[in-house]
Every structure is written in C-alpha cells, then in structure tokens.
Coordinates of C-alpha atoms in Angstrom, one line a residue:
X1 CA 1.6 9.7 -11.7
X2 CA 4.5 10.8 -14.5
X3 CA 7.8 11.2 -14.2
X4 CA 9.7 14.6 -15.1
X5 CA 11.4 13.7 -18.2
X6 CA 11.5 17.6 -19.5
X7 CA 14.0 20.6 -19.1
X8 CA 12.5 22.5 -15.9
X9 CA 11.1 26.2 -17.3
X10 CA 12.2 29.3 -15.2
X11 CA 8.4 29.2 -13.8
X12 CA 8.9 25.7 -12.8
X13 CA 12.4 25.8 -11.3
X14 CA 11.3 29.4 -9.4
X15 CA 8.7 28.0 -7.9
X16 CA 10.2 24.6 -6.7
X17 CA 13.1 26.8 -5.5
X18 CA 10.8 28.5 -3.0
X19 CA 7.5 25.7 -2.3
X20 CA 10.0 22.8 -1.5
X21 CA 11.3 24.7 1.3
X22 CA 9.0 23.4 3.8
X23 CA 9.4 27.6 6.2
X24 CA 8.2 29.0 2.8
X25 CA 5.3 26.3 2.4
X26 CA 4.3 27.2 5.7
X27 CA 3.8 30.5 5.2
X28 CA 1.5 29.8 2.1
X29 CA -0.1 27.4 3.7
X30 CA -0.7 30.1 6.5
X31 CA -1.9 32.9 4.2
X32 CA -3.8 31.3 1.9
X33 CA -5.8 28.3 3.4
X34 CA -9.1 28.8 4.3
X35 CA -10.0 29.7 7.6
X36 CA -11.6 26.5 8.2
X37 CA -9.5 24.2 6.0
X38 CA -6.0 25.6 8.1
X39 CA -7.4 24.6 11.3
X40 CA -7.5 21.3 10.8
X41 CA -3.8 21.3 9.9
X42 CA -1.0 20.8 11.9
X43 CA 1.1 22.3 10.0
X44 CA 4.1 21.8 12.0
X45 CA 4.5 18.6 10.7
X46 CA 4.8 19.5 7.0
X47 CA 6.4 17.4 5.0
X48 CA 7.8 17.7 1.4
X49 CA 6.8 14.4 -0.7
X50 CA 8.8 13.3 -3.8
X51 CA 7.4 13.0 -7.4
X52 CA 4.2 15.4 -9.9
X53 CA 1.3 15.0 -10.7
X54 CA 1.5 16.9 -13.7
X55 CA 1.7 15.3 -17.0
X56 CA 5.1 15.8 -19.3
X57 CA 3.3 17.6 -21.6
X58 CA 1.7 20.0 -19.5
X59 CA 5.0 21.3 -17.3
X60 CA 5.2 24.6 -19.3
X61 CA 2.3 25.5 -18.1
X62 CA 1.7 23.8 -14.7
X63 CA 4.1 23.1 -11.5
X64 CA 3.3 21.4 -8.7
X65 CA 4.5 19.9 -5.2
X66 CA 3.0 17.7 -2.4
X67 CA 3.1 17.8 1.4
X68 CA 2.1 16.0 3.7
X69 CA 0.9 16.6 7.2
X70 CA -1.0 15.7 10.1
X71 CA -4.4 16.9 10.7
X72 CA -4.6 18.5 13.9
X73 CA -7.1 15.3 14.9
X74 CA -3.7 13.4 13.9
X75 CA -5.0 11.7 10.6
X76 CA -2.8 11.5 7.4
X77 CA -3.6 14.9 5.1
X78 CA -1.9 16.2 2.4
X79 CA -1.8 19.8 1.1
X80 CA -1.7 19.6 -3.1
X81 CA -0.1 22.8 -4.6
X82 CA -0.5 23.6 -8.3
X83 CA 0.7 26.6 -9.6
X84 CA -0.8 27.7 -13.3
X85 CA 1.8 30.0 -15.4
X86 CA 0.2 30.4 -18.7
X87 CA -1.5 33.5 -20.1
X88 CA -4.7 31.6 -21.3
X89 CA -6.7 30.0 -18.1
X90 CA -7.4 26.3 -17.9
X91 CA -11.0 25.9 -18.1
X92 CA -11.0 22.3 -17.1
X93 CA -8.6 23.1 -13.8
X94 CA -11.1 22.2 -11.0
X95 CA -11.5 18.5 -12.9
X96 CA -7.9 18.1 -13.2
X97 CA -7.0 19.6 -9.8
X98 CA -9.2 16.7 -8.8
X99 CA -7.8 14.4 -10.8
X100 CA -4.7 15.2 -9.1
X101 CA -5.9 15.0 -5.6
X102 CA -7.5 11.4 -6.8
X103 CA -3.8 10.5 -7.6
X104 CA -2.4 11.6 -4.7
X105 CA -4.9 9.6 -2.5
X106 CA -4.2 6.5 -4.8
X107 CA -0.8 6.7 -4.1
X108 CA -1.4 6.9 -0.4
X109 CA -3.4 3.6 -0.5
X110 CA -1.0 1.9 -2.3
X111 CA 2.3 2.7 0.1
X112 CA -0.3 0.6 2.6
X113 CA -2.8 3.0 4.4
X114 CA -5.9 2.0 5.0
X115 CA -7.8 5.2 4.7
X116 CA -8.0 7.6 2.2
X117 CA -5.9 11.0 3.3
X118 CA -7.5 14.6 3.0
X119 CA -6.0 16.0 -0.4
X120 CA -6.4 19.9 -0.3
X121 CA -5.7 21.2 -3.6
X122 CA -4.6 24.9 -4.1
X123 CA -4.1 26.8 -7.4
X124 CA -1.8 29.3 -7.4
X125 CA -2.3 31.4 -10.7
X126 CA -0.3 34.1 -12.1
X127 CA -1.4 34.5 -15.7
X128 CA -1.7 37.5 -17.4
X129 CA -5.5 37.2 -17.7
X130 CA -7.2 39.2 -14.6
X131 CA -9.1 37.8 -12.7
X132 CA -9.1 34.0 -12.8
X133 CA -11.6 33.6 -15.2
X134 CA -13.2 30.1 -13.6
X135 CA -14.9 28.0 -11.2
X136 CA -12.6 25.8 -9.1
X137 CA -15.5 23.7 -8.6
X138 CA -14.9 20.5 -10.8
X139 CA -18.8 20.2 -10.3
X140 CA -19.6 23.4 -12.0
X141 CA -18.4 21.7 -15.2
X142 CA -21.2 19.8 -15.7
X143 CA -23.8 21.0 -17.8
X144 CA -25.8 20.0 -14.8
X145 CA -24.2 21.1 -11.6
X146 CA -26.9 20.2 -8.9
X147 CA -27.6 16.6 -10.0
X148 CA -24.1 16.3 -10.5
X149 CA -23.7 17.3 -7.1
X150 CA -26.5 15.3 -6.0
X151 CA -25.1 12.2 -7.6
X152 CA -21.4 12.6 -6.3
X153 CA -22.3 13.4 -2.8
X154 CA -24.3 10.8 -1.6
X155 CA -23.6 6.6 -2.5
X156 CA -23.1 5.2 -5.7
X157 CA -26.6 3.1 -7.1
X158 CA -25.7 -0.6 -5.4
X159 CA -27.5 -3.6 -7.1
X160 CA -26.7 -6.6 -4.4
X161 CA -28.4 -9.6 -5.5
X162 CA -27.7 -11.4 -2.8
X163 CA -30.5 -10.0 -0.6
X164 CA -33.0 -9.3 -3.8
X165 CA -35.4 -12.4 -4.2
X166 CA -35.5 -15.1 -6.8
X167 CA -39.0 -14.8 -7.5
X168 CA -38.5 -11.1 -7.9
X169 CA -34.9 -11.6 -10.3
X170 CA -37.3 -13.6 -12.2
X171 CA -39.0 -10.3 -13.2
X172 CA -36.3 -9.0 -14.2
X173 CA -36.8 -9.5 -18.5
X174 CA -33.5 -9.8 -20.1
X175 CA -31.2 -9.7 -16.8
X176 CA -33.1 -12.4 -15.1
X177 CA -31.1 -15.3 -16.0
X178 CA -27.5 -13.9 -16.1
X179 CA -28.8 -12.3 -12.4
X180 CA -30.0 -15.6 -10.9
X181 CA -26.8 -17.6 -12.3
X182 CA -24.2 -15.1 -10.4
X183 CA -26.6 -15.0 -7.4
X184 CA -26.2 -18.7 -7.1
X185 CA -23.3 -19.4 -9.3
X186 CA -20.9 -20.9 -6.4
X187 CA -23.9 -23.7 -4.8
X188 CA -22.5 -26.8 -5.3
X189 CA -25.9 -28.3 -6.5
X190 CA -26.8 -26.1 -9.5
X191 CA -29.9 -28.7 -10.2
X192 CA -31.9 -27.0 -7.8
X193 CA -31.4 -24.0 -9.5
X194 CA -33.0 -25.7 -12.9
X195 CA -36.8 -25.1 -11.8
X196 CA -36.1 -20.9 -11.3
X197 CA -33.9 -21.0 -14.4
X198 CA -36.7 -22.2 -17.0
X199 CA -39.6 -20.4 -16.6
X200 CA -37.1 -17.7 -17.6
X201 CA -35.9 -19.0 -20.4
X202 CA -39.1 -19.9 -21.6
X203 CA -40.0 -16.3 -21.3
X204 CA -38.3 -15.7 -24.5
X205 CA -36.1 -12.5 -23.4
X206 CA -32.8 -14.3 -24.8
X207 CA -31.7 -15.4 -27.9
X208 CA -29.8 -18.9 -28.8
X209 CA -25.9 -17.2 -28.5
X210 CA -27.0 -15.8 -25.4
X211 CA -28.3 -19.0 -23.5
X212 CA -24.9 -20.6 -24.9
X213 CA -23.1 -18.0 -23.3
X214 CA -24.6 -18.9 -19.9
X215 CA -24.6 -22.1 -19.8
X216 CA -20.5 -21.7 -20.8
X217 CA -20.5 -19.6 -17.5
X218 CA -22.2 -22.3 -16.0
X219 CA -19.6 -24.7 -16.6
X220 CA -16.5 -22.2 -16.5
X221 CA -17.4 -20.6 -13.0
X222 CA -19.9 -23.3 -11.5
X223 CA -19.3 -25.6 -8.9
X224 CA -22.0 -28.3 -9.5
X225 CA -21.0 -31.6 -9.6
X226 CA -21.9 -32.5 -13.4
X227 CA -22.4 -30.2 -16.1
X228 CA -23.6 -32.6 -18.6
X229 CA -26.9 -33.4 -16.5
X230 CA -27.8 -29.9 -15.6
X231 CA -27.7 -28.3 -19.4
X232 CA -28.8 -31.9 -20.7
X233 CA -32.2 -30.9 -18.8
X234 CA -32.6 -27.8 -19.5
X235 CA -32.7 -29.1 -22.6
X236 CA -35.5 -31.2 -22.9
X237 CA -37.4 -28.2 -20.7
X238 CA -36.5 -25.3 -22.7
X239 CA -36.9 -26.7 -26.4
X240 CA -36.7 -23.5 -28.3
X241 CA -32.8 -23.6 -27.6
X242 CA -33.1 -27.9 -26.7
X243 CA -30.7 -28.3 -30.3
X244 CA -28.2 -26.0 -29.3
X245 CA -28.0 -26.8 -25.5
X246 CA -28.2 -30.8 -26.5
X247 CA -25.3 -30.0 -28.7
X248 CA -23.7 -28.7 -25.7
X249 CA -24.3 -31.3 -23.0
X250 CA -22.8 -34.0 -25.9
X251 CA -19.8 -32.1 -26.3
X252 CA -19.7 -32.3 -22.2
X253 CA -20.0 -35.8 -22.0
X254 CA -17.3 -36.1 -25.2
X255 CA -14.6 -33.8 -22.7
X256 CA -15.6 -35.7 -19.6
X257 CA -14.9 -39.0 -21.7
X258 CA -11.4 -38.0 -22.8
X259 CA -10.7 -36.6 -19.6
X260 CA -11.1 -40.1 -17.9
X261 CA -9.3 -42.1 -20.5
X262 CA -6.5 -39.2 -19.8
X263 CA -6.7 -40.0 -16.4
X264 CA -7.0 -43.7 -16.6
X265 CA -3.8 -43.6 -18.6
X266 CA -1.9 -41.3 -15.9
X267 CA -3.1 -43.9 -13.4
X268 CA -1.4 -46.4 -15.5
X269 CA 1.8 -45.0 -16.0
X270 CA 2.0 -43.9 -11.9
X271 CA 0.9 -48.0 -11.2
X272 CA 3.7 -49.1 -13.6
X273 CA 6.4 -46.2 -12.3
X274 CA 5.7 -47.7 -8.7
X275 CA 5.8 -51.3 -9.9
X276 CA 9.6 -50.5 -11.6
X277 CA 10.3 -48.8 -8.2
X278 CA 9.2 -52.0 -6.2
X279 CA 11.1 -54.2 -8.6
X280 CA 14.3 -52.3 -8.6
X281 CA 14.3 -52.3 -4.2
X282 CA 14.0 -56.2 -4.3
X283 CA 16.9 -56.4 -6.9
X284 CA 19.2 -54.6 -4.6
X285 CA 17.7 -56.8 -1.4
X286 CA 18.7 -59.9 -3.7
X287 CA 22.3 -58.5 -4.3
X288 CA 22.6 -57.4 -0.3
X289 CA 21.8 -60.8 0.8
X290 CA 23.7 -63.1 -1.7
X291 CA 26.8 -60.8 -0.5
X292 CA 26.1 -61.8 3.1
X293 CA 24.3 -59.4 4.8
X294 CA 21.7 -60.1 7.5
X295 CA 17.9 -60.0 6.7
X296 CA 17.3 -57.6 9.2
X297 CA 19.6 -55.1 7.8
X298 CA 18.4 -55.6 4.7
X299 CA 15.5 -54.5 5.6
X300 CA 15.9 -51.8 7.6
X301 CA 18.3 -50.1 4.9
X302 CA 15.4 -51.1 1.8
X303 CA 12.2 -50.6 3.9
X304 CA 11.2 -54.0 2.9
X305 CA 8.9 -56.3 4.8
X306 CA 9.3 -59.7 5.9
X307 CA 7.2 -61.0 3.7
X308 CA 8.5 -59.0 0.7
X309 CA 12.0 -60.4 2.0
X310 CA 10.7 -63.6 1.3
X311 CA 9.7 -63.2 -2.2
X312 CA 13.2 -62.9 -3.4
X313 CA 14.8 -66.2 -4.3
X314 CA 18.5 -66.5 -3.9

C-alpha cells in the first residue's frame, strides 16, 4: 500500500469529505450493496480505516477509502470503496479492484489476524462515458474466462513428495533426482539414499553441472554424517560424471582436513588460555600464604584444592 504524497484533486477531496463520514458511508453502503452482500453486514459497526490503496500516480483518476465492519456472523469484513473520476473507463478495473481487495486482506494478516477478512469492493463511477463500458469481473479479462474461473476457484495443483513413492519419483526423467534429494534431504544417513539415487543418474537425464549442483545441495542442506563418503561413492557407481564428482569428494576431504587442523589449533589455544588461568590462581595462593593467611581461606577465596594447595612451594 502507498502513501499520499500528491495535492488532493477536487474529485478526491469531495469525495473523502462525504465517504469518511461513517452516517454517509452507511447510507451507500445501504443503497448500493447487493441484496445479499448487505445482509451479511452489520453495518452498525462501521469503521473508517486509515491509508489508499491507490497508487500516487493514479489519484487523478481514482479515490478510495476503507471500512471495516463486522459481518452480521461477527467475523472481521471490510467494505473497499473506489470511486473512478475520469472520462475514459479503466478497462483493467475488476483486476485492480482485486488487487486492492488482495492488499487490503494482506494488511489484515499482517496487523495479526489469523483469517483472511471479506473485502467487498465497490466502484463508484462518474465518468462522462455512459454506461460503464466494462465487466467488473476480473475473470472476464482473460482471454479465457471459464478455465480461468475453473482454475481460480477450486485448489491450486499441489506436488507433495512426501506421500508420492520413490520407486515412482524414479520415473520421473529429469526431476527425479532433484525430487528424491528434497524428499529425503533432512535423514541423517543419506547413504541409504545412494542405491535410489544411481539408477537415476545412470539414466542419463542430467548433465555434469547439473549432478554438481546436487551434490552441492547435498552437502549445503544435508544432514548426513560425511559428505566425502557419500559423493566419493557415487562416484565409482555413476562413472559418466565419476571425474567430476571425485574431484568433488577430494575437495571435501581437503575442507574437512583444514577444518580439523583449525580446530585442533583452537583446542590449543583454549588448553593453553586455561593453563595461564591455572597458573595465574596458584601465583596469587603463593602470595596469600607467604603473607600469612590460613590454607583454608586460601582456598575457599581461590577455589583451589588441597592438593593443588600443595603444589605451591613457599
């Protein structure tokens, strides 16, 4: 949603003078819902909400404010109106009135709601042209209207691999292999996965930068154990790409090598930091004792043990 950066026009200011009063909204609302839409609203409990819709560049043309209400089941609703105030219709209204009622419903969600509202959107034209000239059907501006409809009225196409067999994702050509790695990407023992995963490689469906880019998922994204082994045999079982994946699993081994001489080096520096630390306590149990203080104290105020005590040497 925009902000109203522009000088209001007299068609914008007029109407916002009148439709943000919520008496005159109500009477609009009253007159010039639909039968069945206005009984669903209570429209007692109309309520003027801040902000457009309507982008800067469009305000000479278009006004608009947003109530909300209660439907008369108690649900959150809203009641979108657009007024249109230029000679020359909008052919593409119905898309962007939906647009707007999409915007609406977005912003509803994100003030914390956990449904989508009802978003009625009204145009209220007063071009010069006589009748309105167009459908307010956003579907109608498909070149196809009934499998448009027919497609945005029922659910979206879902492709869940998780209940869709391996043996059958192995028929899948090209998508097999990309398909069975997200299926399974999160096991923590990807080796199992091996025996499913070359047949289909062997298949021939993928070239070299392709299987490189999976087997970088792998690694990336996986949780198995060790890398190295898994692409280092798929290697030897999938020879047509065994260069380029060997090439891989030595690089691998090369990171996992540097990453334990980077680790066996932080190990070293914590061992020596604690060793300093240990070194420093017993200097200042030394000092405590050769200025008289009982060994006891001493070591309740250092932490020291007895036979720690004992190490130090007067």
């Amino acid at each position: 949603m925009k902000k109203k950066n522009s000088t209001p026009t007299p068609h914008d200011a007029t109407f916002r003078q009148f439709l943000t009063q919520p008496e005159i909204a109500r009477d609009f609302m009253e007159l010039h819902l639909p039968a069945e839409l206005r009984a669903v609203c209570d429209l007692s409990t109309l309520k003027l909400e801040s902000g457009s819709f309507v982008e800067d560049d469009l305000r000479q043309y278009f006004s608009d404010v947003l109530y909300s209400l209660k439907t008369a089941q108690g649900d959150d609703g809203y009641v979108h109106v657009l007024i249109e105030h230029q000679s020359s219709p909008d052919k593409h209204m119905a898309f962007r009135l939906l647009r707007y009622a999409v915007a609406a419903m977005q912003r509803h969600l994100e003030a914390g709601h956990k449904k989508l509202p009802l978003v009625i959107p009204v145009l209220f034209y007063t071009g010069k042209r006589r009748p309105y000239p167009y459908s307010t059907r956003w579907l109608d501006e498909f070149t196809d209207p009934a499998l448009a409809n027919r497609l945005y009225s029922t659910a979206f196409p879902l492709v869940d691999v998780t209940i869709i067999p391996d043996e059958e994702i192995a028929e899948h050509r090209s998508m097999a292999a990309l398909t069975l790695l997200q299926k399974h990407i999160h096991q923590r023992d990807l080796a199992e996965l091996v025996d499913k995963l070359v047949p289909v490689l062997l298949a021939g469906y993928l070239s070299s930068s392709q299987v490189v880019s999976l087997i970088h998922y792998i690694v990336q994204a996986g949780e198995t154990a060790d890398a190295e082994a898994l692409v280092r045999e798929l290697a030897h079982r999938v020879p047509q790409h065994g260069d380029v994946l060997m090439t891989i699993a030595q690089q691998l081994e090369q990171k996992g090598m540097e990453k334990g001489m980077e680790k066996g080096i932080q190990l070293g520096r914590e061992e020596g930091r604690s060793e300093g630390e240990r070194e420093a306590t017993l200097k200042i149990a030394r000092t405590m004792l050769q200025s008289g203080l009982d060994r006891e104290t001493v070591m309740k105020m250092t932490g020291l043990s007895e036979d720690e005590l004992a190490l130090i040497r007067h």
